[in-house]
mmCIF file of C-alpha atoms in Angstrom:
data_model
loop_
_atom_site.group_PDB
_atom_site.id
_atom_site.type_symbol
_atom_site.label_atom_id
_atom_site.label_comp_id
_atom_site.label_asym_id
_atom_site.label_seq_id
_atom_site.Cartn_x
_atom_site.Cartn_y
_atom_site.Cartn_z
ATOM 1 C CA UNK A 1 2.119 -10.745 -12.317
ATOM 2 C CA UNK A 2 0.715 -9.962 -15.539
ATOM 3 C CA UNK A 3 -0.834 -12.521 -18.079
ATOM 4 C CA UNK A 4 -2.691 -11.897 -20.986
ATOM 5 C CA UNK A 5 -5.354 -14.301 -22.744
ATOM 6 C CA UNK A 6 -7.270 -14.280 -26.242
ATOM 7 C CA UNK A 7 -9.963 -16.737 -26.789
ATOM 8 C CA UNK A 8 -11.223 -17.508 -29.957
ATOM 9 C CA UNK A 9 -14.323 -17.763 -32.293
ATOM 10 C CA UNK A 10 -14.665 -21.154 -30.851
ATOM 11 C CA UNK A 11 -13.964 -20.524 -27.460
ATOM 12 C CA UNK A 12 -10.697 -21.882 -27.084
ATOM 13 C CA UNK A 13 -8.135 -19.893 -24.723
ATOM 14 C CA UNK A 14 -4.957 -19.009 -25.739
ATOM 15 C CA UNK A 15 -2.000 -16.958 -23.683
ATOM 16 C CA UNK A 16 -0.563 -14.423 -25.615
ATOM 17 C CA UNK A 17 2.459 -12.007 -25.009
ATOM 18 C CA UNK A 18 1.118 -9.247 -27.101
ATOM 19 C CA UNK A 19 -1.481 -6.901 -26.510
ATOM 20 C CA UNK A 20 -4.810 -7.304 -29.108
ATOM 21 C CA UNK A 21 -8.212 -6.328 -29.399
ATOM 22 C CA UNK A 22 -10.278 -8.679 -27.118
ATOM 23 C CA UNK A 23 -7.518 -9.656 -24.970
ATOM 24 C CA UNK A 24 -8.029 -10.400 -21.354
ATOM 25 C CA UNK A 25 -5.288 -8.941 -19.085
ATOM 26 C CA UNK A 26 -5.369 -10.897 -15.705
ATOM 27 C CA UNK A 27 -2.896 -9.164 -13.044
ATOM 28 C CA UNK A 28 -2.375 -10.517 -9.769
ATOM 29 C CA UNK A 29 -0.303 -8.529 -7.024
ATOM 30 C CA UNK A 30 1.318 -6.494 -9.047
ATOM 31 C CA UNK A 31 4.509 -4.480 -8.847
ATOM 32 C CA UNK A 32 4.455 -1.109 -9.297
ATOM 33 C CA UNK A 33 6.652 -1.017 -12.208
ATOM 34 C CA UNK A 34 3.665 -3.902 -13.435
ATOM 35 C CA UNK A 35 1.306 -1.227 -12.675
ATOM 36 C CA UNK A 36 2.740 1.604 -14.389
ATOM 37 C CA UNK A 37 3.392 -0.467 -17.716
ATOM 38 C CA UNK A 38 -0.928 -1.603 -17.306
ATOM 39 C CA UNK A 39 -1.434 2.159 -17.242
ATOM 40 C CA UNK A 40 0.707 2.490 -20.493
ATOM 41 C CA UNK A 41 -1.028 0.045 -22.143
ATOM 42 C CA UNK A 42 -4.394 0.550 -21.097
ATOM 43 C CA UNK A 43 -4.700 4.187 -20.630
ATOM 44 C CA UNK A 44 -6.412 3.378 -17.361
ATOM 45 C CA UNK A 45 -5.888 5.936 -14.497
ATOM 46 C CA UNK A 46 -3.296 4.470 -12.004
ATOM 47 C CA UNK A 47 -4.878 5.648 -8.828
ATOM 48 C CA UNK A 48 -7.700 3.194 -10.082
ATOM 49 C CA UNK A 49 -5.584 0.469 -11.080
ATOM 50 C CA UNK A 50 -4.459 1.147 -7.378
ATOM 51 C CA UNK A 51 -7.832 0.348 -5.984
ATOM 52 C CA UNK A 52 -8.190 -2.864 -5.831
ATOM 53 C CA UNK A 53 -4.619 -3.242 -4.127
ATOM 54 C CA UNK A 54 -6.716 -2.055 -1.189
ATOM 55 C CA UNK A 55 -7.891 -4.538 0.878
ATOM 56 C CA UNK A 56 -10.084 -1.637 2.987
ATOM 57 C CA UNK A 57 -11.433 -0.432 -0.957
ATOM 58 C CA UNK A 58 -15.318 0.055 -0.822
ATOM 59 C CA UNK A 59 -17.224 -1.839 -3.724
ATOM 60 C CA UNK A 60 -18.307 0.424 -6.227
ATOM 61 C CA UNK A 61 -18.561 1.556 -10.268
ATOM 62 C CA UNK A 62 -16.681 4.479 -11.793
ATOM 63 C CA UNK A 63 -17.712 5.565 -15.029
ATOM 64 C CA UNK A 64 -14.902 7.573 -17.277
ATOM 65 C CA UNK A 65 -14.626 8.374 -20.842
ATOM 66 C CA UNK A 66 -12.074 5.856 -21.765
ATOM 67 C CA UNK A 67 -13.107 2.870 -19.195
ATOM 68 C CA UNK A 68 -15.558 1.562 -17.034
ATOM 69 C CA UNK A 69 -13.955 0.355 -13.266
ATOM 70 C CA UNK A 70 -16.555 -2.686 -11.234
ATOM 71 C CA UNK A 71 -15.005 -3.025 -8.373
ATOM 72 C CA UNK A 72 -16.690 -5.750 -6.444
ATOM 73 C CA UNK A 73 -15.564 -7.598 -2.675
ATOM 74 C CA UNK A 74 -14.870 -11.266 -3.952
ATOM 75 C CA UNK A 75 -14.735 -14.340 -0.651
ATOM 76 C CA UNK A 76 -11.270 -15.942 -0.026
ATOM 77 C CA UNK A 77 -10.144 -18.660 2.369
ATOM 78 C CA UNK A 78 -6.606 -17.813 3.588
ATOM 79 C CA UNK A 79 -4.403 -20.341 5.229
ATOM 80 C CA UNK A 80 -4.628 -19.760 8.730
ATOM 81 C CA UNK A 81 -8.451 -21.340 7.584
ATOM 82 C CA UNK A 82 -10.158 -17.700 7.599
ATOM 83 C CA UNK A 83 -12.861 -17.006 5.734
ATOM 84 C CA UNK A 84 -12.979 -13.080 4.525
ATOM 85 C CA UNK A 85 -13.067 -10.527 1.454
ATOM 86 C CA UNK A 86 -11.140 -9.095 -0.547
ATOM 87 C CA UNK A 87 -11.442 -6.253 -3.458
ATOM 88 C CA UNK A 88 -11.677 -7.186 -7.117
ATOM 89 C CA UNK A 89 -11.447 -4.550 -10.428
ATOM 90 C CA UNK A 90 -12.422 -4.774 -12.826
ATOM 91 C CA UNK A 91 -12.045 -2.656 -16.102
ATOM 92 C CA UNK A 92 -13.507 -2.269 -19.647
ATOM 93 C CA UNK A 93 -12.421 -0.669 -22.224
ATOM 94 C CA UNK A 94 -13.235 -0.258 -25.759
ATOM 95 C CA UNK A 95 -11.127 -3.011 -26.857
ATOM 96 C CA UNK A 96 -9.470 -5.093 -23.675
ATOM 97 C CA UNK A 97 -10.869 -6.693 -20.469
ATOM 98 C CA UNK A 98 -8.750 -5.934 -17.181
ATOM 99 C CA UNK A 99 -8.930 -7.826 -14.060
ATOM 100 C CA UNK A 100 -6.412 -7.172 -10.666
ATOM 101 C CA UNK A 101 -6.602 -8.557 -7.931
ATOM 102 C CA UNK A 102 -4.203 -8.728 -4.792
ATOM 103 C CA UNK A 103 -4.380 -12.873 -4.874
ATOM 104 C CA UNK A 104 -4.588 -15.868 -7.368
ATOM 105 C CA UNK A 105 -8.256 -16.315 -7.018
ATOM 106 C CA UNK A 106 -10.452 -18.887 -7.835
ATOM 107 C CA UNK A 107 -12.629 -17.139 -9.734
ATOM 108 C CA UNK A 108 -10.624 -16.069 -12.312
ATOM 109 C CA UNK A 109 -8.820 -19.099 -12.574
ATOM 110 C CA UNK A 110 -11.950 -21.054 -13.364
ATOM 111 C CA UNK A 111 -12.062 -18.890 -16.908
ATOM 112 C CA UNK A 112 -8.212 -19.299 -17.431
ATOM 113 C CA UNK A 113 -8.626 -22.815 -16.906
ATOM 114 C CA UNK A 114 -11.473 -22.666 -19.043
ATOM 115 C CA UNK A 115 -13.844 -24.968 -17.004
ATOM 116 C CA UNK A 116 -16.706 -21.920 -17.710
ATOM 117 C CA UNK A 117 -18.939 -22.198 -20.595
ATOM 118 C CA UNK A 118 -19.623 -19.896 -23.391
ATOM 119 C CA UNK A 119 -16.652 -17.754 -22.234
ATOM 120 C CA UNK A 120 -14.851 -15.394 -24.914
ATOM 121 C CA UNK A 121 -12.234 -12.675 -23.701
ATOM 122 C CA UNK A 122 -14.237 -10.294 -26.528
ATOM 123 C CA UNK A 123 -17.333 -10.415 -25.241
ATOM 124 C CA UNK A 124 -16.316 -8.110 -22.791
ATOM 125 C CA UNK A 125 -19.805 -7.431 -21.097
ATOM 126 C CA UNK A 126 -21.116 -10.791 -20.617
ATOM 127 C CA UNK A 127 -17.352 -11.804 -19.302
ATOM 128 C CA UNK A 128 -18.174 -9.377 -17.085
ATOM 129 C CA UNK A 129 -21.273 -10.847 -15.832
ATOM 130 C CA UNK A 130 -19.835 -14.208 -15.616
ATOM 131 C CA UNK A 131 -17.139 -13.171 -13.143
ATOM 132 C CA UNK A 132 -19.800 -11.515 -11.197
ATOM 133 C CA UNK A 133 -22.047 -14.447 -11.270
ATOM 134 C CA UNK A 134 -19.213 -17.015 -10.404
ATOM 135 C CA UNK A 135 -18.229 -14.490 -7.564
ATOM 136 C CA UNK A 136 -22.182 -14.231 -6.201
ATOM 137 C CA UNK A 137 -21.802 -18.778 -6.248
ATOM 138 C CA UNK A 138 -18.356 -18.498 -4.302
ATOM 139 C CA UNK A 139 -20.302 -16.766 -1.180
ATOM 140 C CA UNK A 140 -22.884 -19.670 -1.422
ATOM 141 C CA UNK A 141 -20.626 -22.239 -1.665
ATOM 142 C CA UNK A 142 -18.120 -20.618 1.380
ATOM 143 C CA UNK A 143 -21.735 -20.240 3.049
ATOM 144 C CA UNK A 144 -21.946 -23.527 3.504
ATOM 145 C CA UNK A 145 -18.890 -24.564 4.163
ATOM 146 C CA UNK A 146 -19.127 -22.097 7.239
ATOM 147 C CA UNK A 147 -22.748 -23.547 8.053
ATOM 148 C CA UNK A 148 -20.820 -27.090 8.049
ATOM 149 C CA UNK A 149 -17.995 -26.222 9.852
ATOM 150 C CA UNK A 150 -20.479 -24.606 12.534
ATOM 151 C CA UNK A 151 -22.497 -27.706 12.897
ATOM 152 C CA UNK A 152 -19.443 -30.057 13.656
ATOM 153 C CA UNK A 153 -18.013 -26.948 16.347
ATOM 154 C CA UNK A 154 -21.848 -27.315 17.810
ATOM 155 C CA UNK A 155 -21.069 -31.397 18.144
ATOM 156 C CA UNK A 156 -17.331 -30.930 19.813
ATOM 157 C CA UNK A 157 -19.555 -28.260 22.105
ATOM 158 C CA UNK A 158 -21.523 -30.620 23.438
ATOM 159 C CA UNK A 159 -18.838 -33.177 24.127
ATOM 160 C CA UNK A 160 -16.188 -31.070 25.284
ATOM 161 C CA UNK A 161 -17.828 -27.197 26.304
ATOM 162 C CA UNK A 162 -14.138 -25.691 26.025
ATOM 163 C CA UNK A 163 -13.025 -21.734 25.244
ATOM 164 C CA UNK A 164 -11.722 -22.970 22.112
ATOM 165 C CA UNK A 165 -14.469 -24.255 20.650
ATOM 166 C CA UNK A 166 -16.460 -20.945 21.426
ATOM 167 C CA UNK A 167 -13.607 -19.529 19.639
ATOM 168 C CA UNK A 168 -13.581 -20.588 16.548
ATOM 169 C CA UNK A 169 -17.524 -19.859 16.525
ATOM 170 C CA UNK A 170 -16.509 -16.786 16.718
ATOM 171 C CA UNK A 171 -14.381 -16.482 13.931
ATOM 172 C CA UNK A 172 -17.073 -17.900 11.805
ATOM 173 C CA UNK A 173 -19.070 -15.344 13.119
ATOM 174 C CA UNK A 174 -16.832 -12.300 12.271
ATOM 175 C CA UNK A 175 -16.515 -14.240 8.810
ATOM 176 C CA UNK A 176 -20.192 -13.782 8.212
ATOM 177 C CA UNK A 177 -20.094 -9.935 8.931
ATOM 178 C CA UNK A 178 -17.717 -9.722 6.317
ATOM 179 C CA UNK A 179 -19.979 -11.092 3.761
ATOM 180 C CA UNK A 180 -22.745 -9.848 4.352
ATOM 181 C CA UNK A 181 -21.288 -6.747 4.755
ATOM 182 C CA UNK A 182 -19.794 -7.503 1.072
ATOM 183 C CA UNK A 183 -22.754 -8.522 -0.396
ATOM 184 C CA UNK A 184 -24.511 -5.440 0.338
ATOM 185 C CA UNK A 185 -21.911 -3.380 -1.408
ATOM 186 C CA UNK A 186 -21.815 -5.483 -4.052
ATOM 187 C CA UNK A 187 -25.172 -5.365 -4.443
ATOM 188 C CA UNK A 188 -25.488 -1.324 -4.728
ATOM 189 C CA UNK A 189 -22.594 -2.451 -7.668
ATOM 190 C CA UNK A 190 -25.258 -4.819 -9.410
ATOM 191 C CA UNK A 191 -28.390 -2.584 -9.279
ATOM 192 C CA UNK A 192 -26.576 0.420 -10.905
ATOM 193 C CA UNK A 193 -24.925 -1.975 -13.387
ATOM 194 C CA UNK A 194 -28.460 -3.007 -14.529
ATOM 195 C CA UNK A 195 -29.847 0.744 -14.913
ATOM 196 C CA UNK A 196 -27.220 2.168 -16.224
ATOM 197 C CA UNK A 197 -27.062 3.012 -20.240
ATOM 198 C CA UNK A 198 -23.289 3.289 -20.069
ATOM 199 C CA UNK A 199 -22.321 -0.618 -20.246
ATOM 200 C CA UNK A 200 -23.263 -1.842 -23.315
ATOM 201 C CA UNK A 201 -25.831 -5.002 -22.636
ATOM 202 C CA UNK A 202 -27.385 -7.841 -24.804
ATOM 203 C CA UNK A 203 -30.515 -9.201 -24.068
ATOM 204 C CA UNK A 204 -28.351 -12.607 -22.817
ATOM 205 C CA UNK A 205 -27.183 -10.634 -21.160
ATOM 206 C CA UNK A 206 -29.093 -8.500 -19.329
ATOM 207 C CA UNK A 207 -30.720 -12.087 -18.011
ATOM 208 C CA UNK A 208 -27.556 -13.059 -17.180
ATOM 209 C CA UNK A 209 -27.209 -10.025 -15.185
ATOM 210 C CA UNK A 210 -30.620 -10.605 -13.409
ATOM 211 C CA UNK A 211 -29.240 -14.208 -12.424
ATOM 212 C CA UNK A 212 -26.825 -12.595 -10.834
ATOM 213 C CA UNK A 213 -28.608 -10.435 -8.740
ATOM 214 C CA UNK A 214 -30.554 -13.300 -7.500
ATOM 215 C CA UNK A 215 -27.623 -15.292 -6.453
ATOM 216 C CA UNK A 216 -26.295 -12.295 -4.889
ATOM 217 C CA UNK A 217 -29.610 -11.335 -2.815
ATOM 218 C CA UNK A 218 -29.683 -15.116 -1.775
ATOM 219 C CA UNK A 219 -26.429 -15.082 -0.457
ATOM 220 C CA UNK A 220 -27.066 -12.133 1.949
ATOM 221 C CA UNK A 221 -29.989 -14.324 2.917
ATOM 222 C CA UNK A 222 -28.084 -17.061 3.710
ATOM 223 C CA UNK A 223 -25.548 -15.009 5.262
ATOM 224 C CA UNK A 224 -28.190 -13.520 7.670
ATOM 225 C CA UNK A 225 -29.726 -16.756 8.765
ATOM 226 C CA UNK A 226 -26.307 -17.996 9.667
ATOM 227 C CA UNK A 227 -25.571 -15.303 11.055
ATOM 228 C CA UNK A 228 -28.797 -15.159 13.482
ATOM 229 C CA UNK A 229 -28.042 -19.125 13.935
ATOM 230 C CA UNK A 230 -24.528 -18.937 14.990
ATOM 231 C CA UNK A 231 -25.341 -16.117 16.989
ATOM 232 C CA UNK A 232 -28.083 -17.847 19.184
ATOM 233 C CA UNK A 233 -25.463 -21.027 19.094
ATOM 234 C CA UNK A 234 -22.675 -18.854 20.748
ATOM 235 C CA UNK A 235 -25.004 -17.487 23.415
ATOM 236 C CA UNK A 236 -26.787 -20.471 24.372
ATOM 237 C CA UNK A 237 -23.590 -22.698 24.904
ATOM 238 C CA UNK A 238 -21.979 -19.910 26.717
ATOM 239 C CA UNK A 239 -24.713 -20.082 28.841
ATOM 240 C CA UNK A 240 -24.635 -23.914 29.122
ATOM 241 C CA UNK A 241 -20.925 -23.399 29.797
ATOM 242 C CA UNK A 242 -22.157 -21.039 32.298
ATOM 243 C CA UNK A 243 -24.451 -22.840 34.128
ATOM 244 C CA UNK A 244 -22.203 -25.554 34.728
ATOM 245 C CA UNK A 245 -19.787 -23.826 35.923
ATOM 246 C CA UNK A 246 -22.298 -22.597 38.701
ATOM 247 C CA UNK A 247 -22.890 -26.296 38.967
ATOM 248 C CA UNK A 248 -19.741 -27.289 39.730
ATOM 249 C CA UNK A 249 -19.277 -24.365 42.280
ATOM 250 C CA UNK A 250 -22.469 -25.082 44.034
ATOM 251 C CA UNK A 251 -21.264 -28.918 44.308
ATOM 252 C CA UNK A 252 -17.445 -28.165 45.889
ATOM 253 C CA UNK A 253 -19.496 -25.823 48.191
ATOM 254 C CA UNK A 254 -21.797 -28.039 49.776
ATOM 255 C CA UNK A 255 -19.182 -30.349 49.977
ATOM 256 C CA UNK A 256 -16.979 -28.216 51.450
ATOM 257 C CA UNK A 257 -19.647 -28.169 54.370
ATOM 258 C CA UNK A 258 -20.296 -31.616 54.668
ATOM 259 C CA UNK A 259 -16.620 -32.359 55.224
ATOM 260 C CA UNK A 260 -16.151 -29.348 57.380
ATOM 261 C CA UNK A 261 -18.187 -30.710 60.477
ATOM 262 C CA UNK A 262 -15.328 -34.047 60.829
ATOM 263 C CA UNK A 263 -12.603 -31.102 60.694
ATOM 264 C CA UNK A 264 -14.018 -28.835 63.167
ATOM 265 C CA UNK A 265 -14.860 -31.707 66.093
ATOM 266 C CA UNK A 266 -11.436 -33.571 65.191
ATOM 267 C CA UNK A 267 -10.214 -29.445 65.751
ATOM 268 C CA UNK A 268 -11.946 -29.616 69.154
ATOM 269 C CA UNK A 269 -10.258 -32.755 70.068
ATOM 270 C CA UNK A 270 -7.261 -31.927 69.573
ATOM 271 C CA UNK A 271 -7.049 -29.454 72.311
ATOM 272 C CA UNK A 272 -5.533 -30.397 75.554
ATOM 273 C CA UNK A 273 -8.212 -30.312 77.598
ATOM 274 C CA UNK A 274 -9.353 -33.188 80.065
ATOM 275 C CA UNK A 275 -13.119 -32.124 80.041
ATOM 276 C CA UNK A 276 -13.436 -33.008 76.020
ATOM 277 C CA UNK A 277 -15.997 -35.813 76.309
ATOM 278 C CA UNK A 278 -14.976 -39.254 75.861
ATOM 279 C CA UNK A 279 -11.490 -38.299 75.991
ATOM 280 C CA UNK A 280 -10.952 -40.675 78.750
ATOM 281 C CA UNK A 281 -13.134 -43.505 77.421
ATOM 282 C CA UNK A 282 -11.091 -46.734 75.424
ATOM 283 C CA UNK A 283 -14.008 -46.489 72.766
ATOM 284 C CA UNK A 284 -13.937 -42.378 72.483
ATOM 285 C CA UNK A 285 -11.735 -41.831 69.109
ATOM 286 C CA UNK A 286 -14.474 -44.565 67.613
ATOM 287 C CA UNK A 287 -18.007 -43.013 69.177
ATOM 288 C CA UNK A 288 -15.969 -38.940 68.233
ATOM 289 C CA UNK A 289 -15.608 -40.129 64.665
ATOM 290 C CA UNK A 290 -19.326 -41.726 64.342
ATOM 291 C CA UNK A 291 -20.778 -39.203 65.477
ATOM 292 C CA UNK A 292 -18.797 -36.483 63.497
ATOM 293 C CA UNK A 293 -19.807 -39.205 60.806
ATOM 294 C CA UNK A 294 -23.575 -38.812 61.604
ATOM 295 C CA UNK A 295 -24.070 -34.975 61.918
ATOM 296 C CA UNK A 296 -22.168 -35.040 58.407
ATOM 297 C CA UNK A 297 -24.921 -37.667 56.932
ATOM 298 C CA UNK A 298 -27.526 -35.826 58.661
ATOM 299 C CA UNK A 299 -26.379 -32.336 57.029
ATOM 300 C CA UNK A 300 -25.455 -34.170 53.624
ATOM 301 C CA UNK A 301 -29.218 -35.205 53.549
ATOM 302 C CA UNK A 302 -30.614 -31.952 54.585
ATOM 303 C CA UNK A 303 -28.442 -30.708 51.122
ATOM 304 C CA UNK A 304 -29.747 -33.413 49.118
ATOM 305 C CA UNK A 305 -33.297 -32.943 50.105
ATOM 306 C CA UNK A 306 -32.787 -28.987 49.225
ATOM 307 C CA UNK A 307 -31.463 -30.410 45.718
ATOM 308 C CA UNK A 308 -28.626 -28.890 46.674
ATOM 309 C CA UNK A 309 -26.382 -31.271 46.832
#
């Protein structure tokens, strides 16, 4: 899909149908005939309009005599409640802003919305920026919406110590790879954007740009310490888990040989034999059974003194 926006001198968005100077053109999963009629228009190479479409694409920024191409690993929740990345482009020309991407993300619906401030579609550069710096605040906020969602798997943990629970840990887990992972690229992205000659920068904002660096290195900090947390989480309950299990295995054991002395004497009795003591006596089935009884308590004792039991 393929919409294009024009914001004015006083901000205010509009969606137009034809192509100007200083138009935004947002395109989400496009179609290949969508794709071929953005290289038309924009004169943009389609193996880079391509790019993006490629949830494997590497972050990184192509300079060519027409265009610049940022492409930069944006976070996204899907709906099987996975947290993971996905690629973003986006392109400058002389006179348009393009963005593709292969789902309706939040990012870029917070400008078409127009709930960001000081945004204009023709201040290409700094629009720039402001994507990257809403982008750099969507890992911290999924950041800690993983940290949450860790701390309440922790509590069910220590309540209910089940597979599943360790599972979804996990999952978080693999989710935090990906960002970090992500972050790093991006970050390569950000440090050449802010050397390089070849994007035209204010003073706004080149500060602008430097926020966004910041936000970005915090996020691989964050992403680390969770990381390292949720790590040291998932081992130490799967020891805990562990452990009981041992626990419980020890236990059946020593039970097992407590209640094994009754079996074997009630085994000797029930040979037919008329040498068994007390097999003759009206009181033997009672004085068999207490003493079976006894040697049990005895060897139960033993167990418990051993703290095995």
């Amino acid at each position: 899909m393929i919409t294009m926006y024009k914001s004015d001198e006083e901000g205010e968005l509009t969606e137009v149908t034809e192509l100007d100077e200083g138009c935004w053109i947002a395109v989400t999963h496009p179609t290949g005939e969508e794709l071929e009629k953005l290289e038309e228009l924009t004169a943009i190479d389609a193996d880079d309009l391509k790019a993006p479409l490629d949830i494997e694409e590497r972050s990184r920024l192509v300079m060519e005599p027409n265009y610049r191409m940022i492409l930069v690993d944006i976070p996204f929740h899907d709906e099987e409640d996975h947290y993971e990345t996905m690629p973003l482009g986006i392109y400058l020309t002389k006179k348009l802003i393009v963005t593709i991407c292969l789902v309706d993300t939040p990012i870029l619906r917070a400008f078409a919305n127009q709930r960001v401030k000081e945004f204009f579609t023709f201040k290409r550069t700094r629009f720039l920026f402001q994507i990257l710096y809403r982008n750099a605040s969507s890992y911290l906020r999924y950041l800690r919406i993983i940290d949450r969602k860790s701390d309440q798997i922790e509590e069910k943990l220590q309540r209910s110590q089940k597979n599943s629970e360790l599972l979804e840990l996990m999952e978080l887990e693999k989710s935090l790879v990906y960002f970090t992972t992500s972050l790093r690229s991006n970050e390569v992205v950000l440090e050449k954007l802010l050397r390089t000659d070849k994007v035209k920068k204010y003073p706004d904002d080149e500060d602008l740009l430097e926020d966004v660096i910041i936000e970005n290195k915090q996020a691989i900090e964050m992403a680390n310490i969770y990381s390292g947390i949720l790590n040291g989480v998932m081992g130490t309950f799967a020891s805990v888990i562990s452990n009981n299990q041992n626990v419980v295995m020890k236990i059946l054991a020593t039970m097992t040989i407590v209640l094994s002395i009754p079996t074997i004497i009630s085994g000797f009795y029930g040979m037919n034999f008329d040498s068994i003591p007390f097999s003759h006596e009206p009181m033997g089935f009672v004085i068999t059974m207490g003493v079976s009884f006894l040697i049990s308590g005895l060897v139960a004792f033993v167990l418990w003194k051993k703290k095995l039991l």
